[in-house]
PDB file of C-alpha atoms in Angstrom:
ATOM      1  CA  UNK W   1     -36.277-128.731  85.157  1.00 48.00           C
ATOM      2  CA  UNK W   2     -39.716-129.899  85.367  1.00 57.00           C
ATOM      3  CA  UNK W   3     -40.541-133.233  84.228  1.00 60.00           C
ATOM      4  CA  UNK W   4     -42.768-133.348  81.413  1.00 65.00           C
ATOM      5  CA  UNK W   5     -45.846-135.849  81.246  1.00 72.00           C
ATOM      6  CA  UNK W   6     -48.054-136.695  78.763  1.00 74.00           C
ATOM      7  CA  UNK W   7     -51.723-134.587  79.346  1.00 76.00           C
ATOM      8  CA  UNK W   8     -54.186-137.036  78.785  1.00 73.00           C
ATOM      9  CA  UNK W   9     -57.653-134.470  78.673  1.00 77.00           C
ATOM     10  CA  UNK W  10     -55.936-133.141  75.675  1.00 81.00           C
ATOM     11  CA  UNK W  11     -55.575-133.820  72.046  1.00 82.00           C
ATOM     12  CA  UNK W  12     -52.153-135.685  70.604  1.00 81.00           C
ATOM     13  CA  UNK W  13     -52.112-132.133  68.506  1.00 88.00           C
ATOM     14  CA  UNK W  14     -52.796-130.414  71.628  1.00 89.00           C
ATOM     15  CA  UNK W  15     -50.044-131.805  73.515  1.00 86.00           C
ATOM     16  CA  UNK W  16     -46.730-130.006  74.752  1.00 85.00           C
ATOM     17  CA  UNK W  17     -43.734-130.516  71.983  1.00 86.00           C
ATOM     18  CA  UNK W  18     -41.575-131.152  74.338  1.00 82.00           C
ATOM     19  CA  UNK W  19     -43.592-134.562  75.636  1.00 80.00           C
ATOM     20  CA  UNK W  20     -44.051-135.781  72.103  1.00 78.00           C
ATOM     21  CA  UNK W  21     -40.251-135.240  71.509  1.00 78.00           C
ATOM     22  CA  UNK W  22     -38.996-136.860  75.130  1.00 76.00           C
ATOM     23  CA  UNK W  23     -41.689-138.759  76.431  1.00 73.00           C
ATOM     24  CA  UNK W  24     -40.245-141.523  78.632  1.00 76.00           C
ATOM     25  CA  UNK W  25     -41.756-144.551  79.062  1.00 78.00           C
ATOM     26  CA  UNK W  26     -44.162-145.807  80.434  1.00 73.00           C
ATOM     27  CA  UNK W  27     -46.763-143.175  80.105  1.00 67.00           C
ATOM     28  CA  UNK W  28     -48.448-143.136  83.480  1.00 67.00           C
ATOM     29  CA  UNK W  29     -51.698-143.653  82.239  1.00 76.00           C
ATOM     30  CA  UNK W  30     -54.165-144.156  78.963  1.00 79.00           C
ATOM     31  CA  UNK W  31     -54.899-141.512  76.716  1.00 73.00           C
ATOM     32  CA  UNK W  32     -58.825-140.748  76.925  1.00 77.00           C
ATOM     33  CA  UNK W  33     -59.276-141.347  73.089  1.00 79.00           C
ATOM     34  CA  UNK W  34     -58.144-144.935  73.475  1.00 82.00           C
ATOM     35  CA  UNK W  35     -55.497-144.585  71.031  1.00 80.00           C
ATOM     36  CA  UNK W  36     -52.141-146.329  71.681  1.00 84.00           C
ATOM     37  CA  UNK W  37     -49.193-144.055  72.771  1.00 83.00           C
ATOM     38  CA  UNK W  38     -45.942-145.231  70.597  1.00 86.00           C
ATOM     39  CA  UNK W  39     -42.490-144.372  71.576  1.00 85.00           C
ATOM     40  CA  UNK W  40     -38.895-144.337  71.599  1.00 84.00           C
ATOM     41  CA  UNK W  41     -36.351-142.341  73.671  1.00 81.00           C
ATOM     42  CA  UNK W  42     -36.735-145.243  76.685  1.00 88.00           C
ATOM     43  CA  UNK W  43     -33.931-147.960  76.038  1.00 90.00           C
ATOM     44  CA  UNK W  44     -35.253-151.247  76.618  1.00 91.00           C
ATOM     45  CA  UNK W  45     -32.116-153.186  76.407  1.00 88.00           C
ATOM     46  CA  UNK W  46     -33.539-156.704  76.762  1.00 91.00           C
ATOM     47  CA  UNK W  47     -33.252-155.669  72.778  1.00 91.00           C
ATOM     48  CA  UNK W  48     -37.792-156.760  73.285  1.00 93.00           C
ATOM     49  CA  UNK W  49     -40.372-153.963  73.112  1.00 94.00           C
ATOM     50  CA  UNK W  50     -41.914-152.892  76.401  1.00 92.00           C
ATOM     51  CA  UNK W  51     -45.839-152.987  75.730  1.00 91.00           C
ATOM     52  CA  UNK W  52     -48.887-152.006  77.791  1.00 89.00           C
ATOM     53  CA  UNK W  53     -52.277-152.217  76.563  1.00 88.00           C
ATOM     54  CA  UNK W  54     -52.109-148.671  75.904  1.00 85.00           C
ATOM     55  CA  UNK W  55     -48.339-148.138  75.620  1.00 88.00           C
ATOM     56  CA  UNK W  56     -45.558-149.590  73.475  1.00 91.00           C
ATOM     57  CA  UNK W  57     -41.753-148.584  73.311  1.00 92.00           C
ATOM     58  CA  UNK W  58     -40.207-149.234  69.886  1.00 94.00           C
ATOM     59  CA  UNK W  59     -36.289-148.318  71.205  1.00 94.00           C
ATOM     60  CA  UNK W  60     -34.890-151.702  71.463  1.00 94.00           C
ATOM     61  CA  UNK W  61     -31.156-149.654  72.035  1.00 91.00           C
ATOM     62  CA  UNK W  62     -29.938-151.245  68.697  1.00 92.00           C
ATOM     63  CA  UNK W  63     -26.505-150.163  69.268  1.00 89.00           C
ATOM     64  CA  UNK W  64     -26.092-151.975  72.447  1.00 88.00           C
ATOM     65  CA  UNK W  65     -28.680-154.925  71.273  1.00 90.00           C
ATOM     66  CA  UNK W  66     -28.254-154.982  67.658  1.00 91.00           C
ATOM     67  CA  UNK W  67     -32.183-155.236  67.340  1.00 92.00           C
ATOM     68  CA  UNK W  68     -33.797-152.490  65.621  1.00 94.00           C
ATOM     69  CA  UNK W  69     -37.733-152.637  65.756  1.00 95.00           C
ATOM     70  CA  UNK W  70     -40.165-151.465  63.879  1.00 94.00           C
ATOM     71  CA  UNK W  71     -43.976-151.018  64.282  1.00 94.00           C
ATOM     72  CA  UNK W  72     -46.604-151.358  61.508  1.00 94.00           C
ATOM     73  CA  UNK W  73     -49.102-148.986  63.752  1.00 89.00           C
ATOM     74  CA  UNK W  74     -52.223-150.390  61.549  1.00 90.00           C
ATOM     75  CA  UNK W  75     -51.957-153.553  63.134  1.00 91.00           C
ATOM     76  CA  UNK W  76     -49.737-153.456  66.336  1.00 88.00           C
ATOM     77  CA  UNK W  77     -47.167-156.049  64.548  1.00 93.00           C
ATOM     78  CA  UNK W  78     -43.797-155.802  65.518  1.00 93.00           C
ATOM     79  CA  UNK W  79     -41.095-155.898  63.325  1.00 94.00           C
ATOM     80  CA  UNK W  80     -37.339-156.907  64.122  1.00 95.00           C
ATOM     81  CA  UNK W  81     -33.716-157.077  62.377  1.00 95.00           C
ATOM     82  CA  UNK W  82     -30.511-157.407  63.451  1.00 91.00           C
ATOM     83  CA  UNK W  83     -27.282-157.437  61.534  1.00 87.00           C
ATOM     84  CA  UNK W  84     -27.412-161.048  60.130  1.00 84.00           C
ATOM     85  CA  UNK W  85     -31.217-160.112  58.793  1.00 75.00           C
TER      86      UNK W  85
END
């Protein structure tokens, strides 16, 4: 099976399905446009975000950590709850 890697001379629209779908992170390198890559998929079960300047990982494993994160994308704040709120 070959391993699939984000393409960064093309457009997020442009890019393979199967990358956008199963991505792991981190992505090996920025994205020409500048914009930030954002995904999930890629346990980080320190139950914190992994972030790069142009990378972030949202999958904080909540059913091993009992975080779930969120991301407000318009602003790069992170959001976190866990089951006491």
């Amino acid at each position: 099976m070959a391993v699939l890697r984000i393409q960064p001379s093309r457009q997020v629209a442009r890019q393979p399905p199967g990358v956008l779908r199963w991505q792991t992170f981190p992505p090996p390198r920025p994205h020409p446009c500048g914009k930030t890559v954002v995904c999930g998929h890629t346990r980080q079960r320190s139950g914190v975000p992994a972030t790069l300047p142009h990378a972030v990982c949202v999958d904080t494993a909540v059913y091993d950590t009992g975080w779930l994160t969120g991301l407000d994308v318009t602003n790069g704040h992170l959001w976190q709850a866990n089951d006491r709120g």
